[in-house]
Each structure stands twice: as C-alpha cells, then as structure tokens.
C-alpha atoms as a printed R data frame, in Angstrom:
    type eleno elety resid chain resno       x        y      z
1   ATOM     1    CA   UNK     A     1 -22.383  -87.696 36.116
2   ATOM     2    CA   UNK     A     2 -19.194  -89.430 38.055
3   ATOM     3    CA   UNK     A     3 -20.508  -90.540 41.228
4   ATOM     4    CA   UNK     A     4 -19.691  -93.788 43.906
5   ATOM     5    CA   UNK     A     5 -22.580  -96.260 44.268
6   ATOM     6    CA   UNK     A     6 -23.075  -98.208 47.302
7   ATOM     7    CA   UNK     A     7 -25.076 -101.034 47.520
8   ATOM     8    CA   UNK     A     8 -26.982 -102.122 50.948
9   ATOM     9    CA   UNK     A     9 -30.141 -103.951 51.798
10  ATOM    10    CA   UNK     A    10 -32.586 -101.347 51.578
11  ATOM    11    CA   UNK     A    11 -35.585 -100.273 49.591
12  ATOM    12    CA   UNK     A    12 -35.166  -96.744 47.855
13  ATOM    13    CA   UNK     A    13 -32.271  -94.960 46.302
14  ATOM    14    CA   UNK     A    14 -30.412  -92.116 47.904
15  ATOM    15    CA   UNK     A    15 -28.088  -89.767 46.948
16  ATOM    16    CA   UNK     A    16 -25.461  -87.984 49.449
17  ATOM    17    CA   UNK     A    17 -22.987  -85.176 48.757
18  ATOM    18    CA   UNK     A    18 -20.208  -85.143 50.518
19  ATOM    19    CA   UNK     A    19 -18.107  -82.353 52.362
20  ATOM    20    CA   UNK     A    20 -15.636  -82.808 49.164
21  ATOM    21    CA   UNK     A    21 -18.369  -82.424 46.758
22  ATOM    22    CA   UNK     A    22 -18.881  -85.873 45.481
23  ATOM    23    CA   UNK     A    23 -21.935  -87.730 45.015
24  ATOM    24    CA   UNK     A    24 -22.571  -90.669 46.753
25  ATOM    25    CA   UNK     A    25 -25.669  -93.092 45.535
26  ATOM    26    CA   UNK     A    26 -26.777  -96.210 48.286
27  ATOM    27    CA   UNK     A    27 -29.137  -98.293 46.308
28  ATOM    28    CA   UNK     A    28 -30.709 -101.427 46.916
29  ATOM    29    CA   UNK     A    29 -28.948 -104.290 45.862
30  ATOM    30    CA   UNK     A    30 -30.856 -105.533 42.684
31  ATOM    31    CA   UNK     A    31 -31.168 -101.974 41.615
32  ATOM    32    CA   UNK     A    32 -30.124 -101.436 37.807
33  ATOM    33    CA   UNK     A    33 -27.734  -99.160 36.658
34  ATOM    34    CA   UNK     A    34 -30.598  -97.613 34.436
35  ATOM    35    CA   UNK     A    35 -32.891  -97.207 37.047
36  ATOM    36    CA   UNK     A    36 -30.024  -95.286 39.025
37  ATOM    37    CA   UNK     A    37 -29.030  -93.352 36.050
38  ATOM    38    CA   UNK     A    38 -32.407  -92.193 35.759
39  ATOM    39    CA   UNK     A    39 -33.100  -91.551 39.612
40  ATOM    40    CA   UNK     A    40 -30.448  -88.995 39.180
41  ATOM    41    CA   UNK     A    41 -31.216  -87.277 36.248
42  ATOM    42    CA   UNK     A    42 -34.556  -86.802 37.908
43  ATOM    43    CA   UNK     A    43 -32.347  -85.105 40.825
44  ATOM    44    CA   UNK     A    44 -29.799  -83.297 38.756
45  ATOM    45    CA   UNK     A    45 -30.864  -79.830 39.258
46  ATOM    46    CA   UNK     A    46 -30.947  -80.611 43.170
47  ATOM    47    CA   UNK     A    47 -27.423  -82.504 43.159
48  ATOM    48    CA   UNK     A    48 -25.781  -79.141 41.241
49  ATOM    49    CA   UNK     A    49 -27.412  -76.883 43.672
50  ATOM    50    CA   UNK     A    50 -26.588  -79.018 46.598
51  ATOM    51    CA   UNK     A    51 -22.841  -79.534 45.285
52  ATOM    52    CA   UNK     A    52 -22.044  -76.183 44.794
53  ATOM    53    CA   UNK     A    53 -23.851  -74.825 48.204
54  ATOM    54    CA   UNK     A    54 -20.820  -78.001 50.020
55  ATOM    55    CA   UNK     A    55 -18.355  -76.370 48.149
56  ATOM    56    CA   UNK     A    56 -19.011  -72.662 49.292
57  ATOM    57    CA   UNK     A    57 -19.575  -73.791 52.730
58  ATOM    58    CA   UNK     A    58 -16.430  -75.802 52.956
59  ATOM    59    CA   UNK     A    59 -13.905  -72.561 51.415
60  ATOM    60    CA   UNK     A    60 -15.504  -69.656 53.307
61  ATOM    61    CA   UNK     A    61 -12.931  -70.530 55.877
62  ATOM    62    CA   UNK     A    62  -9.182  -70.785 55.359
63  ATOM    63    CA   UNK     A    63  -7.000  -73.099 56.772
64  ATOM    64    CA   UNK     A    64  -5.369  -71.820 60.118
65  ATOM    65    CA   UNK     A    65  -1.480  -70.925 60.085
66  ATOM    66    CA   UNK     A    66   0.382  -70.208 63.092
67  ATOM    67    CA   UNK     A    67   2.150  -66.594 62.560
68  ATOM    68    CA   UNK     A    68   2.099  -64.052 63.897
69  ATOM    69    CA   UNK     A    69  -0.915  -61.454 62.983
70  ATOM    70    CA   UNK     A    70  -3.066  -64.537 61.158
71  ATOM    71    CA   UNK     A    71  -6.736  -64.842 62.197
72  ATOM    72    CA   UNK     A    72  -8.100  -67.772 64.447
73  ATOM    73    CA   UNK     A    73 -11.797  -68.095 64.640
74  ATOM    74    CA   UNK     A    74 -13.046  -68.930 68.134
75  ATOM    75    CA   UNK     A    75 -16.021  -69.038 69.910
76  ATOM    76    CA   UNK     A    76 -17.661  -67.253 66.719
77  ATOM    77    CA   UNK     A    77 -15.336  -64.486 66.763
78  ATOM    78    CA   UNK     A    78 -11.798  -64.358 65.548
79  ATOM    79    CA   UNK     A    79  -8.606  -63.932 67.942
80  ATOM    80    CA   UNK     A    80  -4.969  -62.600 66.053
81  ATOM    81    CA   UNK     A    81  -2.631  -64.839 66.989
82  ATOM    82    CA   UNK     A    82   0.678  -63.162 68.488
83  ATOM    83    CA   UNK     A    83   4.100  -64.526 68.422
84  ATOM    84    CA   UNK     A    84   5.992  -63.658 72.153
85  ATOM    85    CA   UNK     A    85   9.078  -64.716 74.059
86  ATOM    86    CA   UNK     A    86   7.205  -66.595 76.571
87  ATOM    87    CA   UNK     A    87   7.331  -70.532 76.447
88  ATOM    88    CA   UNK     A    88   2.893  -70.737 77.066
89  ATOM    89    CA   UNK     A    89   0.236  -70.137 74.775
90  ATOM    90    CA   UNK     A    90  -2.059  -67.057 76.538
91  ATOM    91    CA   UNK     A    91  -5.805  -65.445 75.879
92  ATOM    92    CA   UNK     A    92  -5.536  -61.583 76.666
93  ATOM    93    CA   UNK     A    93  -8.301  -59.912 74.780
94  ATOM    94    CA   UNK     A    94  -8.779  -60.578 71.547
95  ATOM    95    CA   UNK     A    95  -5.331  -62.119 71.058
96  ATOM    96    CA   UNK     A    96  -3.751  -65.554 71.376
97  ATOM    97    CA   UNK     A    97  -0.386  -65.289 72.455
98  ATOM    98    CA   UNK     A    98   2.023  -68.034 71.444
99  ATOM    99    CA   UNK     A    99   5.569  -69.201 71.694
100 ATOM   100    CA   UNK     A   100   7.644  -68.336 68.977
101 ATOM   101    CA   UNK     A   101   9.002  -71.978 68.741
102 ATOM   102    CA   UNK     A   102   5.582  -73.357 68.816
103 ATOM   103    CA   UNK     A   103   4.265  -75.769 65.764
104 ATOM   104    CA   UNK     A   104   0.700  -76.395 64.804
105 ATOM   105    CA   UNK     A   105   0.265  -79.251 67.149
106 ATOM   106    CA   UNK     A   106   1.264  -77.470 70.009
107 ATOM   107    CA   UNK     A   107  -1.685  -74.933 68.972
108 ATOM   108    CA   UNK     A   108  -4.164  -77.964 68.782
109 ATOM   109    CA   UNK     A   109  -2.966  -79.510 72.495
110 ATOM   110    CA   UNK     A   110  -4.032  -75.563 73.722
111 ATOM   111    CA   UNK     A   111  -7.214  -75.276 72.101
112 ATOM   112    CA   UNK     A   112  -8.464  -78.856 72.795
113 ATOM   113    CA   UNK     A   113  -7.445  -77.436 76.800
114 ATOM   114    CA   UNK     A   114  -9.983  -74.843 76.054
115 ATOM   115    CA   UNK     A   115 -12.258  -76.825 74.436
116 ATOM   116    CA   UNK     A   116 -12.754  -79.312 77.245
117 ATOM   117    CA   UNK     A   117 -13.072  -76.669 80.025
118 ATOM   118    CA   UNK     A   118 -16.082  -75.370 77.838
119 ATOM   119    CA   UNK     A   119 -17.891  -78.354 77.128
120 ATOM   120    CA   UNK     A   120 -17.666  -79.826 80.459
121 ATOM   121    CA   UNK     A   121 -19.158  -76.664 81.514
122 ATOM   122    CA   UNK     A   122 -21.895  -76.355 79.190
123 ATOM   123    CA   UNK     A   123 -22.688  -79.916 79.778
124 ATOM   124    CA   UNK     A   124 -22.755  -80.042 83.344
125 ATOM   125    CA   UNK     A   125 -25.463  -76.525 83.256
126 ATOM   126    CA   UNK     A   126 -27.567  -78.667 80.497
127 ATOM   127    CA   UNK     A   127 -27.560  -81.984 82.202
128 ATOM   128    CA   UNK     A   128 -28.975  -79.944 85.053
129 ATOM   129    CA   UNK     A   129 -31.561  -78.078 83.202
130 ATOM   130    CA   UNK     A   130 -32.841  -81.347 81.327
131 ATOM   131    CA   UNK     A   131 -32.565  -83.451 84.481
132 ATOM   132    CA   UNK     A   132 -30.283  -86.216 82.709
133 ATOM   133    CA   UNK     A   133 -27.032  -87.580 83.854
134 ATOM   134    CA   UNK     A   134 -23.977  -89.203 81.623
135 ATOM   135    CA   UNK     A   135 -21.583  -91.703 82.242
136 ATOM   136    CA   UNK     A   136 -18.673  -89.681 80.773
137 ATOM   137    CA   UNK     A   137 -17.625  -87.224 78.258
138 ATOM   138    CA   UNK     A   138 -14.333  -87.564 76.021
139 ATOM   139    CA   UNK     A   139 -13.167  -84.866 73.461
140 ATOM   140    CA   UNK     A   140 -12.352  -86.734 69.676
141 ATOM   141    CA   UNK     A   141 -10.804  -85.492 66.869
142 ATOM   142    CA   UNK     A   142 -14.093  -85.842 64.975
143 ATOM   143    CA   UNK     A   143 -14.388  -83.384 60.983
144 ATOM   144    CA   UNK     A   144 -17.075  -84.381 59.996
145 ATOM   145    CA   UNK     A   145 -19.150  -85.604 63.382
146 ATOM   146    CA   UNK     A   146 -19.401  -82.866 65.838
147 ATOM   147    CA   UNK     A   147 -20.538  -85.125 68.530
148 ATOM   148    CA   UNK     A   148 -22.366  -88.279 69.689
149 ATOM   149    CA   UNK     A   149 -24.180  -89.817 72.639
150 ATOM   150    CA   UNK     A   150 -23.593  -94.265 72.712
151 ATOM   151    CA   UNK     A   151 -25.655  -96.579 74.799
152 ATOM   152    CA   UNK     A   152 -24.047  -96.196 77.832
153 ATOM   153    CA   UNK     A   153 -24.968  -92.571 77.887
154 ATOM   154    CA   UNK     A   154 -20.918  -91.471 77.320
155 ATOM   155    CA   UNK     A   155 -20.720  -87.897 75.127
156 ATOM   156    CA   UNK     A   156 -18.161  -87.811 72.739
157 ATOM   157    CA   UNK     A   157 -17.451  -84.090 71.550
158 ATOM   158    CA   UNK     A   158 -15.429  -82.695 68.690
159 ATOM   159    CA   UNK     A   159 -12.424  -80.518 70.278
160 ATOM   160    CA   UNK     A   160 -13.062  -78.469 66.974
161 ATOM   161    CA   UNK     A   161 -16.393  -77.174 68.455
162 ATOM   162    CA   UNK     A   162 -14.101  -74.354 69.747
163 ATOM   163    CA   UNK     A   163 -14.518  -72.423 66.796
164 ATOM   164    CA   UNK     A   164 -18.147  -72.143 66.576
165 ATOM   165    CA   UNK     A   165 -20.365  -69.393 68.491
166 ATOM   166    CA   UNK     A   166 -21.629  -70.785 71.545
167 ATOM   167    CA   UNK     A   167 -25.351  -70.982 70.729
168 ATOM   168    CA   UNK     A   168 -23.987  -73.320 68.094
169 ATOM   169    CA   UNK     A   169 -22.267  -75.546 70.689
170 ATOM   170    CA   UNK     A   170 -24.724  -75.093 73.016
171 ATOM   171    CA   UNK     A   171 -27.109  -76.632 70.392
172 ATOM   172    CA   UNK     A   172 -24.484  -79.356 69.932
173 ATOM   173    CA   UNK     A   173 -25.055  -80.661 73.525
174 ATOM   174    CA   UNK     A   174 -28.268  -80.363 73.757
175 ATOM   175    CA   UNK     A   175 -29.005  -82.430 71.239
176 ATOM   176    CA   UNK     A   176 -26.345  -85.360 72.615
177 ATOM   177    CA   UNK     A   177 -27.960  -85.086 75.833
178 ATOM   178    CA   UNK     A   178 -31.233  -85.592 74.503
179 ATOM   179    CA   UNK     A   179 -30.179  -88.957 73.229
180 ATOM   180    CA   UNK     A   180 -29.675  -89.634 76.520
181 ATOM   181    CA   UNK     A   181 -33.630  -90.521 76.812
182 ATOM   182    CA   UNK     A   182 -34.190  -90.380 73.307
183 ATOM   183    CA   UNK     A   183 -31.465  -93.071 71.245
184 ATOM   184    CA   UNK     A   184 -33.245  -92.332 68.038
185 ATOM   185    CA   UNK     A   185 -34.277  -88.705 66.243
186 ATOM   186    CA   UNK     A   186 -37.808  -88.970 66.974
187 ATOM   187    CA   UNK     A   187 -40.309  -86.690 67.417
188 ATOM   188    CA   UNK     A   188 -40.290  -87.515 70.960
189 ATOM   189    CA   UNK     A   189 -36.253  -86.556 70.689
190 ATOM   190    CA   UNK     A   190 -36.933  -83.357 68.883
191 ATOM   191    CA   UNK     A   191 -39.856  -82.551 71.243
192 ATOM   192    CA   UNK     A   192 -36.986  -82.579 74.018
193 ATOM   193    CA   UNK     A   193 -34.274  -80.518 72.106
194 ATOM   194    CA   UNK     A   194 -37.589  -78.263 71.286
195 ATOM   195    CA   UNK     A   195 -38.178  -77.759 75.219
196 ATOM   196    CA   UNK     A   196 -34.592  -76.544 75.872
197 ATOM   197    CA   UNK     A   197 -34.155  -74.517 72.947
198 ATOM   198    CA   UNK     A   198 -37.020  -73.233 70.739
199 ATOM   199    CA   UNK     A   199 -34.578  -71.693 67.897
200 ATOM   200    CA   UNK     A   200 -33.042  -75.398 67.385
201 ATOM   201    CA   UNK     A   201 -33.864  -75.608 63.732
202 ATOM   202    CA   UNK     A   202 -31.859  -71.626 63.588
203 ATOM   203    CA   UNK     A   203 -28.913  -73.362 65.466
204 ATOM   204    CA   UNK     A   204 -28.799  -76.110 62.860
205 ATOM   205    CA   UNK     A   205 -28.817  -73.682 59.786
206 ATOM   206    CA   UNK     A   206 -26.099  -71.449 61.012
207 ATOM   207    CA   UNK     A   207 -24.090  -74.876 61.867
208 ATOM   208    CA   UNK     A   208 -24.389  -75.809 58.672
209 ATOM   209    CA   UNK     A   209 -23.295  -72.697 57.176
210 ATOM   210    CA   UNK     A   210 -20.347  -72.774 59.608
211 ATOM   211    CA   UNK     A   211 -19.333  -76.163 58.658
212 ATOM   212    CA   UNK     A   212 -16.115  -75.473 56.796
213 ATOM   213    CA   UNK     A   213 -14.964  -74.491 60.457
214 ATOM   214    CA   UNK     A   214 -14.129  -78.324 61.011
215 ATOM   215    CA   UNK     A   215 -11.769  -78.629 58.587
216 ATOM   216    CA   UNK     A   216  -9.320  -75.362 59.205
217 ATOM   217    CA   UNK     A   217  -7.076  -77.151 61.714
C-alpha cells in the first residue's frame, strides 16, 4: 500500500485519507517501518472502505460551468444558470441570470456577494441566541476548511458555504461560535453546539456527504 508518512512527536500511529484519496500515516518519530506496515495491514479493510466512501463523496458533484442551461447548486437546491443581454448577474426564481460576456470569476465575485449577506445574517441571529459576541467575520477561499473561530474571537467562513442547505451552514456557525467560549472540542464545546441544535451530529453527516460541494468552483 503507497501511502505518505509523516513523522511528529507523538505517541500512536494514525492514518488519514485525504479528499484525493490518499493515505496519509503521522507516526511517532522512532516508529519502524515494520511496525507501520503492520499498523496498516491491521486497518486495511477500514482504509479501502474509507478510500472509496472520499472518492464517491468527492464525484457526486460536477464541476460548475458557466453556460447557459448548466446546473448550480445553491443553498441545497440547484439554480439553471441563464445567459442574458444585461451586464449584472440576477436571482429570479430558480434561475441565475448572467452576462453573456461573463467568465467564471466574475460568477465567484457574485456568489461570494451572496455568501456574505447570508452568513453575516445567520451569524448575527446565532450570536444573539447563544449570547456571544465576535470581533469580526471575513469570508476565505477555504476547500477543504469550511470555517474557523482564532483567539481573538474573529470567524473566518468559506464563501463556498453557499452551496450547502442552510441547516448545514447554520450548523457551520454554530459550531465557530461555540469556540467562542469553548477554544477546544470538548464536551463542554459540544454540550453548547448540543443546546442550540439537538440534530448536530445529523448536520455533520449530511456535511460530510455534501463535501464534494467545496471543490465544484
């Protein structure tokens, strides 16, 4: 089995697959290759099923392409994108209207628009509910971190959380506000996110399954 080794100061070996499928092994530093080699035959079973359950996550979603009549997802559900005369990009039902000049950056500028309007919204209702307030909130161009919360109680947000259903993103700022009294994912933290939203362990399966979403644009 092909797979990357790492080596840290730490204890126990651990094996990661990443959104590309690849195995990744951190191991102590003194660790032999034998004892590796047979840490993961131990795991094999678990590293195939875990490999191939990436890999269908990350192609159940195609890559977006800006013509007109392709599919965007958004907000869970999927808008047809529309070429039109017009020089702005435009929501009207369950179409996205968009120049016919326009390239795939021009789409990203819009939805990142859209995206920030949303989460500034759903974190300025959550922030009330929990009682917590943050310093700031910026939008990043984050694929494979949807969000994070640093020490100075600032939110950074993937833009890309426009394509998931909002119980998803909802979840998504929850849990960063959490970390506002909570820095760690202890049962204290989870105990919080818990309190807010009962079906939190739900929200992270079906995020999970939706990951693939973070990599179509």
């Amino acid at each position: 089995m092909e797979y990357t080794l790492i080596r840290a100061k730490r204890k126990t070996i651990a094996v990661q697959i990443t959104k590309e499928g690849e195995v990744v092994v951190r191991a102590p530093r003194l660790a032999s290759r034998r004892c590796i080699d047979a840490f993961l035959r131990e795991k094999e079973a678990w590293i195939q099923a875990a490999r191939q359950s990436v890999r269908a996550r990350m192609t159940r979603y195609a890559p977006v392409v800006l013509q007109d009549g392709a599919p965007l997802p958004y907000l869970g559900g999927t808008l047809t994108l529309r070429a039109w005369a017009h020089a702005d990009f435009a929501l009207r039902g369950n179409s996205l209207y968009f120049p016919q000049a326009a390239a795939l950056d021009d789409l990203i500028r819009f939805l990142r628009a859209q995206a920030e309007t949303l989460l500034r919204s759903r974190i300025a209702f959550y922030c009330e509910k929990m009682g917590v307030a943050i310093s700031g909130m910026r939008l990043s161009s984050a694929q494979a971190r949807y969000g994070s919360c640093n020490v100075q109680d600032k939110l950074n947000l993937s833009w890309r959380l426009i394509f998931f259903p909002p119980a998803q993103v909802d979840y998504i700022v929850v849990h960063e506000l959490s970390h506002v009294r909570h820095k760690d994912h202890s049962a204290a933290f989870w105990n919080e996110v818990a309190a807010v939203l009962p079906d939190y362990k739900l929200r992270q399966k079906r995020l999970r399954e939706d990951q693939g979403l973070m990599y179509i644009l």
